[in-house]
Short mmCIF file of C-alpha atoms and ligand atoms in Angstrom, two decimals:
data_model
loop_
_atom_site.label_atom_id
_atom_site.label_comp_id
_atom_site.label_asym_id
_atom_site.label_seq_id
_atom_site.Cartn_x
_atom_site.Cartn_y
_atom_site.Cartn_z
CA UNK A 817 0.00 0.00 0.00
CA UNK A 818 1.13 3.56 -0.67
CA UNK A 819 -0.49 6.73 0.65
CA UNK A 820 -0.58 10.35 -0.65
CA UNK A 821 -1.76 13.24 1.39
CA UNK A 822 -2.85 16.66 0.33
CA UNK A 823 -2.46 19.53 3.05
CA UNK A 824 -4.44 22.41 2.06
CA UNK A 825 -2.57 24.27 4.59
CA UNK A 826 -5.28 27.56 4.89
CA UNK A 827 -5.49 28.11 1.24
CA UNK A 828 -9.21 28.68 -0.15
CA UNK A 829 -10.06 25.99 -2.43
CA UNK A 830 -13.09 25.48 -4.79
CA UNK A 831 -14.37 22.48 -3.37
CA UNK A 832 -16.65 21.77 -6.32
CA UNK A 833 -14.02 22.67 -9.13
CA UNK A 834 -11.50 20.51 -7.09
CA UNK A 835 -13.91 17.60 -6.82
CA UNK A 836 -14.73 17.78 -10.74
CA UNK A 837 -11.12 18.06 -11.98
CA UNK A 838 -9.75 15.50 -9.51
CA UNK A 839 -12.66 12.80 -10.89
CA UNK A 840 -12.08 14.17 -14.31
CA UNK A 841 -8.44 13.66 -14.19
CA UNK A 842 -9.20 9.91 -12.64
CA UNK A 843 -11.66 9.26 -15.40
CA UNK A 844 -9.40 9.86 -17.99
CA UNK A 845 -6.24 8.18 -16.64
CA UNK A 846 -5.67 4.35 -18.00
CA UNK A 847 -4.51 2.51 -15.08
CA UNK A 848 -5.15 4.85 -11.78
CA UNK A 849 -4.25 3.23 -8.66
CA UNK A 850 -7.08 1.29 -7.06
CA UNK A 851 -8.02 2.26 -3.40
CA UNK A 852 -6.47 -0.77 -1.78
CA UNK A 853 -2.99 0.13 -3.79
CA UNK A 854 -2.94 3.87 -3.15
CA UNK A 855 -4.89 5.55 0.09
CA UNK A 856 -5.16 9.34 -0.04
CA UNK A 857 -5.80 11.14 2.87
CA UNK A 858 -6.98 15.02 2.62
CA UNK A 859 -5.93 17.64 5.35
CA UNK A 860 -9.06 20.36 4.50
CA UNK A 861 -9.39 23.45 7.01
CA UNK A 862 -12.19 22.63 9.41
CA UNK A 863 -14.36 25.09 7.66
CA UNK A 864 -14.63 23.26 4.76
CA UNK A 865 -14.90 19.67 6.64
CA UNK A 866 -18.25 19.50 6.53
CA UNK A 867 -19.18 19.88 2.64
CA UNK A 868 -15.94 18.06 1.97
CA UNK A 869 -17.13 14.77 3.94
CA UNK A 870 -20.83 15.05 2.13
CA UNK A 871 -19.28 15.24 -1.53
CA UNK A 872 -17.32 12.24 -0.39
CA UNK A 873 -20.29 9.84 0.91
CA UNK A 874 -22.30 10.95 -1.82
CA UNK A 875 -19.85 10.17 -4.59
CA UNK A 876 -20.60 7.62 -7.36
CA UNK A 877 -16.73 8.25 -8.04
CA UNK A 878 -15.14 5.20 -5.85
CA UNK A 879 -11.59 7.05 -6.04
CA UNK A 880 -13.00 10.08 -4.98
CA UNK A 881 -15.22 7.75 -2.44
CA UNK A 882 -12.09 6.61 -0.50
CA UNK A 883 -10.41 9.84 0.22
CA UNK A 884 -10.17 9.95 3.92
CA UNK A 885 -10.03 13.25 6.07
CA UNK A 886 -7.71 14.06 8.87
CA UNK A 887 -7.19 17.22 10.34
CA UNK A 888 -3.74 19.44 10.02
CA UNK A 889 -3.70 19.90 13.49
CA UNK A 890 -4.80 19.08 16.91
CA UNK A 891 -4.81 20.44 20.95
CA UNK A 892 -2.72 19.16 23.26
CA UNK A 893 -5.26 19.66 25.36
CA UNK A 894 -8.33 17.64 26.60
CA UNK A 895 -11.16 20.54 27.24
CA UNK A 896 -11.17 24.28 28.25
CA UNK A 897 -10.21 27.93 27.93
CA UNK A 898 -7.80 27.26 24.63
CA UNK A 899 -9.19 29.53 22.60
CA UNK A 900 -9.20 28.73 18.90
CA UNK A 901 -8.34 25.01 19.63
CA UNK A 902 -9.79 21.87 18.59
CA UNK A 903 -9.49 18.51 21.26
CA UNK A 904 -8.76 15.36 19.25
CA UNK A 905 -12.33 14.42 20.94
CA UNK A 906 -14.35 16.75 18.83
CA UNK A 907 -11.97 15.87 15.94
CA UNK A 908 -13.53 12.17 15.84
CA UNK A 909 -16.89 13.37 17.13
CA UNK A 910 -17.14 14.68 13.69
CA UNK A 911 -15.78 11.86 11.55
CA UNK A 912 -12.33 13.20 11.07
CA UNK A 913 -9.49 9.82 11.00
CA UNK A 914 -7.05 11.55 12.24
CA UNK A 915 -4.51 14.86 12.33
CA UNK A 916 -1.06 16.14 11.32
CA UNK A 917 1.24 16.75 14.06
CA UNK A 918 4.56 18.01 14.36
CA UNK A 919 4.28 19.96 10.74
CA UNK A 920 7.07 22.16 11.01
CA UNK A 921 4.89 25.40 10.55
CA UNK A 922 3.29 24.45 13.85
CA UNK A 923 6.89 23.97 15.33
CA UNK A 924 8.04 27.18 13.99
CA UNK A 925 4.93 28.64 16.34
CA UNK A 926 5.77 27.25 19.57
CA UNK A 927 5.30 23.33 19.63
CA UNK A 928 8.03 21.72 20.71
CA UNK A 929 9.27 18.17 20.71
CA UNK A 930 6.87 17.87 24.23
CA UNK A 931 3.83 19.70 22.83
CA UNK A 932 3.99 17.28 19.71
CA UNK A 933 3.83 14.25 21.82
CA UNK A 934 1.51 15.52 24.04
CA UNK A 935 -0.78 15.83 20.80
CA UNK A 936 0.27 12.16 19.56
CA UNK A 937 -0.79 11.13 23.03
CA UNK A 938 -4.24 12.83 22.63
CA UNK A 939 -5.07 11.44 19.33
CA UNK A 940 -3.79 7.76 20.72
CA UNK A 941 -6.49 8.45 23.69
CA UNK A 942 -9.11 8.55 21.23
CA UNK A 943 -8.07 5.96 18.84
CA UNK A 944 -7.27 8.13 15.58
CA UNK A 945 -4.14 8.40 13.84
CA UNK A 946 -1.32 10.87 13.42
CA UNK A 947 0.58 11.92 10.54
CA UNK A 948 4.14 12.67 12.53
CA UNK A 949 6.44 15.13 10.44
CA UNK A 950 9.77 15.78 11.62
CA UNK A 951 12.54 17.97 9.27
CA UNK A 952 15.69 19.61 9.51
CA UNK A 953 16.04 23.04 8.54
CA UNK A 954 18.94 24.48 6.22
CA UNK A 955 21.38 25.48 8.70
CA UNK A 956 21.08 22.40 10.75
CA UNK A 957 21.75 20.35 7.35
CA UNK A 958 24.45 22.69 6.50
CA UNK A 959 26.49 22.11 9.94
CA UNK A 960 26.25 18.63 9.46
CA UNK A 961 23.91 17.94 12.40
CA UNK A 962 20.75 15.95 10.65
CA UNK A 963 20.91 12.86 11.58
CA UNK A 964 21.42 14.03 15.54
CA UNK A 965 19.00 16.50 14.66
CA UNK A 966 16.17 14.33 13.20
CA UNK A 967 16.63 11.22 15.77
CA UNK A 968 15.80 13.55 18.38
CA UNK A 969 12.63 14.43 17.27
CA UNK A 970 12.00 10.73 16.99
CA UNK A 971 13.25 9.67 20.28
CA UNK A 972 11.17 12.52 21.88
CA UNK A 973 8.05 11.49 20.11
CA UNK A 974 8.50 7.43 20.45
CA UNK A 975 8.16 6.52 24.08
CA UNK A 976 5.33 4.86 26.23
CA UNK A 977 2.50 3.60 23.95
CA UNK A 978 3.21 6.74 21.57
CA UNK A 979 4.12 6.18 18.07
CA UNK A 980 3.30 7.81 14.32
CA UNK A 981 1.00 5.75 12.67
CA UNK A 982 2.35 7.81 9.26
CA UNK A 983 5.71 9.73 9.40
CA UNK A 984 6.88 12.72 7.25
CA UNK A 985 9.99 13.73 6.87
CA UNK A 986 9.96 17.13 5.25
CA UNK A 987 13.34 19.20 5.38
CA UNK A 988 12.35 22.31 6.26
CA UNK A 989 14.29 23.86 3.70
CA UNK A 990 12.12 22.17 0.79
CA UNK A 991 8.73 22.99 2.05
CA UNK A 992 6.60 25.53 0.15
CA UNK A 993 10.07 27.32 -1.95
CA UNK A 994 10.23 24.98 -4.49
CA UNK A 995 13.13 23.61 -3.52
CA UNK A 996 13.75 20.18 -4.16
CA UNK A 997 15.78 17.84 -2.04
CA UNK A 998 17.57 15.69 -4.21
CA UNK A 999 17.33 11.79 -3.44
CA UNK A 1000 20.47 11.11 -2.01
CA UNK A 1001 19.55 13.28 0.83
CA UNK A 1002 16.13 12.10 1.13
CA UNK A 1003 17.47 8.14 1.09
CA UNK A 1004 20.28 8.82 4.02
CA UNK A 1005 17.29 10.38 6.13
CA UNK A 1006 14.83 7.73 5.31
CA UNK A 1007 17.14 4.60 5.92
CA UNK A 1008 18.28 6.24 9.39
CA UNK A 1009 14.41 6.76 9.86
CA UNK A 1010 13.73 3.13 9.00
CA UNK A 1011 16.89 2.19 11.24
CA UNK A 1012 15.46 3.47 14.32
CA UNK A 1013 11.94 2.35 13.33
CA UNK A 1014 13.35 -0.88 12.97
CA UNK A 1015 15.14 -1.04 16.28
CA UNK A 1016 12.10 0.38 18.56
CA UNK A 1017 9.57 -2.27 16.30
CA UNK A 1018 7.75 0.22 15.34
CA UNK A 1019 6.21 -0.35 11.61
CA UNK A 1020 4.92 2.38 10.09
CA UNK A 1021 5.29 4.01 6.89
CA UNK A 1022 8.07 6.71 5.83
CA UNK A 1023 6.66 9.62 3.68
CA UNK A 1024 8.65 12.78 2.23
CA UNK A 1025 7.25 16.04 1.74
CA UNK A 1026 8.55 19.16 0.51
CA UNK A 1027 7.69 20.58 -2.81
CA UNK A 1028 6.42 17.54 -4.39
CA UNK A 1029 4.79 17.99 -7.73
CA UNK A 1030 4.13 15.60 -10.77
CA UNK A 1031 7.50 16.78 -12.31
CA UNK A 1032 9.36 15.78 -9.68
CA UNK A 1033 6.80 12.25 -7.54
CA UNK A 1034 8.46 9.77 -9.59
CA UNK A 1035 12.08 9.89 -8.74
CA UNK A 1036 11.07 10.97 -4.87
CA UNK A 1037 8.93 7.27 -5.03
CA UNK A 1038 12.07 5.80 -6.70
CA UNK A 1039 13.83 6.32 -3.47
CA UNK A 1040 14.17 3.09 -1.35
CA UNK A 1041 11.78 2.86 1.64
CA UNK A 1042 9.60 5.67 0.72
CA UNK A 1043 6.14 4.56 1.25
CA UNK A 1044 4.25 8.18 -0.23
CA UNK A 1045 4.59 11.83 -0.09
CA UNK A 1046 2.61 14.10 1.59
CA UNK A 1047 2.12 17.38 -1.08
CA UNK A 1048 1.11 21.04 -0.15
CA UNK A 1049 0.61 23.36 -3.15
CA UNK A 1050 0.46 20.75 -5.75
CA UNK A 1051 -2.45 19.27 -4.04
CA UNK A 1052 -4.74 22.63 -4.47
CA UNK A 1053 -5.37 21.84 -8.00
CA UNK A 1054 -7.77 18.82 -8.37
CA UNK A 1055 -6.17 17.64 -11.52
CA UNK A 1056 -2.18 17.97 -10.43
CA UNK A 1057 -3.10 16.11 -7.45
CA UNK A 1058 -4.69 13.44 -9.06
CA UNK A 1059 -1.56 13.91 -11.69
CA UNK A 1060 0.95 13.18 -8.50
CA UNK A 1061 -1.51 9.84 -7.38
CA UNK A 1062 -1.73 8.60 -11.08
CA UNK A 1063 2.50 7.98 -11.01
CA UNK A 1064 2.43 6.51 -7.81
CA UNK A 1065 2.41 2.42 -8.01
CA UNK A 1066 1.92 0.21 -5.31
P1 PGA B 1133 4.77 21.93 -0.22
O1 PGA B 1133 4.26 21.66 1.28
O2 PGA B 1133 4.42 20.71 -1.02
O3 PGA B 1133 4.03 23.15 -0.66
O4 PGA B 1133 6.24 22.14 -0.13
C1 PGA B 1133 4.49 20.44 1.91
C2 PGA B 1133 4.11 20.50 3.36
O5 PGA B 1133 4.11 21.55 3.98
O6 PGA B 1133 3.77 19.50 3.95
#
C-alpha cells in the first residue's frame, strides 16, 4: 500500500471545481491506482470539513469515495479555555481519522518536541491516527547535524504507547520554496528513519514532503523505503493532485 496526502494548509479551495477536476483527471487516466494500492488522505481546514465529507459519501466516483479526512492539526489539550483550539475528541466526534502533528509550521509557532507528543498522546487516547512530520532546517543540514537533529525528534516522540501511525519527513528547507531535495539526501534520512523504526519495532510508513509535484513524484517514489509523499501546493489543484496519485504504483 502507498499513501498520498494533500495539506491544504489555509489556502481557499473550490471544493466543487477541485472535486470535478480530480474525478475528471481519474476518469481519464488508463490505469489509476485502485483504493487498496494507493490511500489518499486530505488535510481540509475545518471550515470546509463538513461539505468536503458530504461530496465524499455521496460520490458515485469510488476514487474520490475513499479519500479519507484528517485534520492538520490538533490540541494538546483535553477541554477548556484554549481559545481557537480543537481537542482530538471533537476531531472524531465529527468523523475526522485523524490529524497532522509536528508539521514544522506548527513547530516554527511554539510546539516543541513535548507539545507534539503531548498531541500524539491525545489522538492515541481517542483511537485516531497521526501523521508525525519531523525535518531539519537548512542550517542544521548545513552544519552537518541531521541525523542528531532528526533522531531527536524521533526519540522525543517514540516513548510509552506513543508512536506515528504515518511519518513525514519534510526538510524544512524544501517545504513551500520549491526547492527540491535531491534523493540522495532524502534516502540517508529515510534509511536512518527506517533504522530506528526498525530497532524500537515500530512499523509504520516513511513519507517525504517538501515541494512535491508531478514533475518531480516519480524519482522521490524511486527512493528506497519511501512509502508516499505528503504534497502542499500541488495538491490545491484537483487535476495535479490526481496527476501526483496517477504515477504513484503500489
Ligand atoms: P509543499 O508543502 O508541497 O508546498 O512544499 C508540503 C508540506 O508543507 O507538507
Amino acid at each position: 500500500m502507498k499513501y498520498l496526502i494533500a495539506n491544504w494548509k489555509m489556502n481557499s479551495v473550490d471544493l466543487d471545481s477541485w472535486e470535478n477536476n480530480f474525478i475528471n483527471y481519474v476518469n481519464s487516466s488508463k490505469s489509476f491506482p485502485k483504493p487498496h494500492e494507493l490511500k489518499i488522505v486530505l488535510c481540509s481546514n475545518l471550515y470546509d470539513f463538513y461539505v468536503l465529507s458530504e461530496k465524499i459519501k455521496n460520490s458515485k466516483n469510488d476514487i474520490f469515495k475513499n479519500i479519507t479526512l484528517y485534520a492538520q492539526d490538533v490540541s494538546q489539550h483535553e477541554e477548556g479555555a484554549f481559545t481557537g483550539q480543537v481537542s482530538s475528541k471533537f476531531l472524531k466526534s465529527v468523523g475526522l481519522k485523524g490529524s497532522i502533528i509536528g508539521h514544522s509550521e506548527l513547530r516554527e509557532n511554539g510546539d516543541d518536541d513535548e507539545i507534539v507528543f503531548e498531541k500524539g498522546a491525545k489522538l492515541k487516547e481517542e483511537g485516531i491516527s497521526n501523521i508525525f512530520c519531523i525535518g531539519e532546517s537548512l542550517k542544521i543540514l548545513e552544519s552537518n547535524k541531521k541525523k542528531s537533529f532528526l533522531l531527536n525528534q524521533l526519540t522525543a516522540f517514540c516513548k510509552k504507547n506513543v508512536f506515528p501511525d504515518l511519518l513525514a519527513y519534510e526538510p524544512i528547507w524544501a517545504i513551500g520554496t520549491g526547492k527540491e531535495a535531491d534523493p540522495e539526501n532524502i534516502a540517508s534520512a529515510v534509511s536512518m528513519i527506517i533504522e530506528f523504526l526498525e530497532k524500537k519495532k515500530i512499523n509504520c510508513p516513511v513519507l517525504y514532503g517538501g515541494s512535491v509535484s508531478s514533475r518531480n513524484i516519480l524519482e522521490i517514489m524511486s527512493v528506497s523505503g519511501i512509502d508516499g509523499c505528503l504534497v502542499g501546493n500541488s495538491s490545491l489543484d484537483g487535476e495535479q493532485f490526481a496527476n501526483i496519485a496517477s504515477k504513484i504504483k503500489s
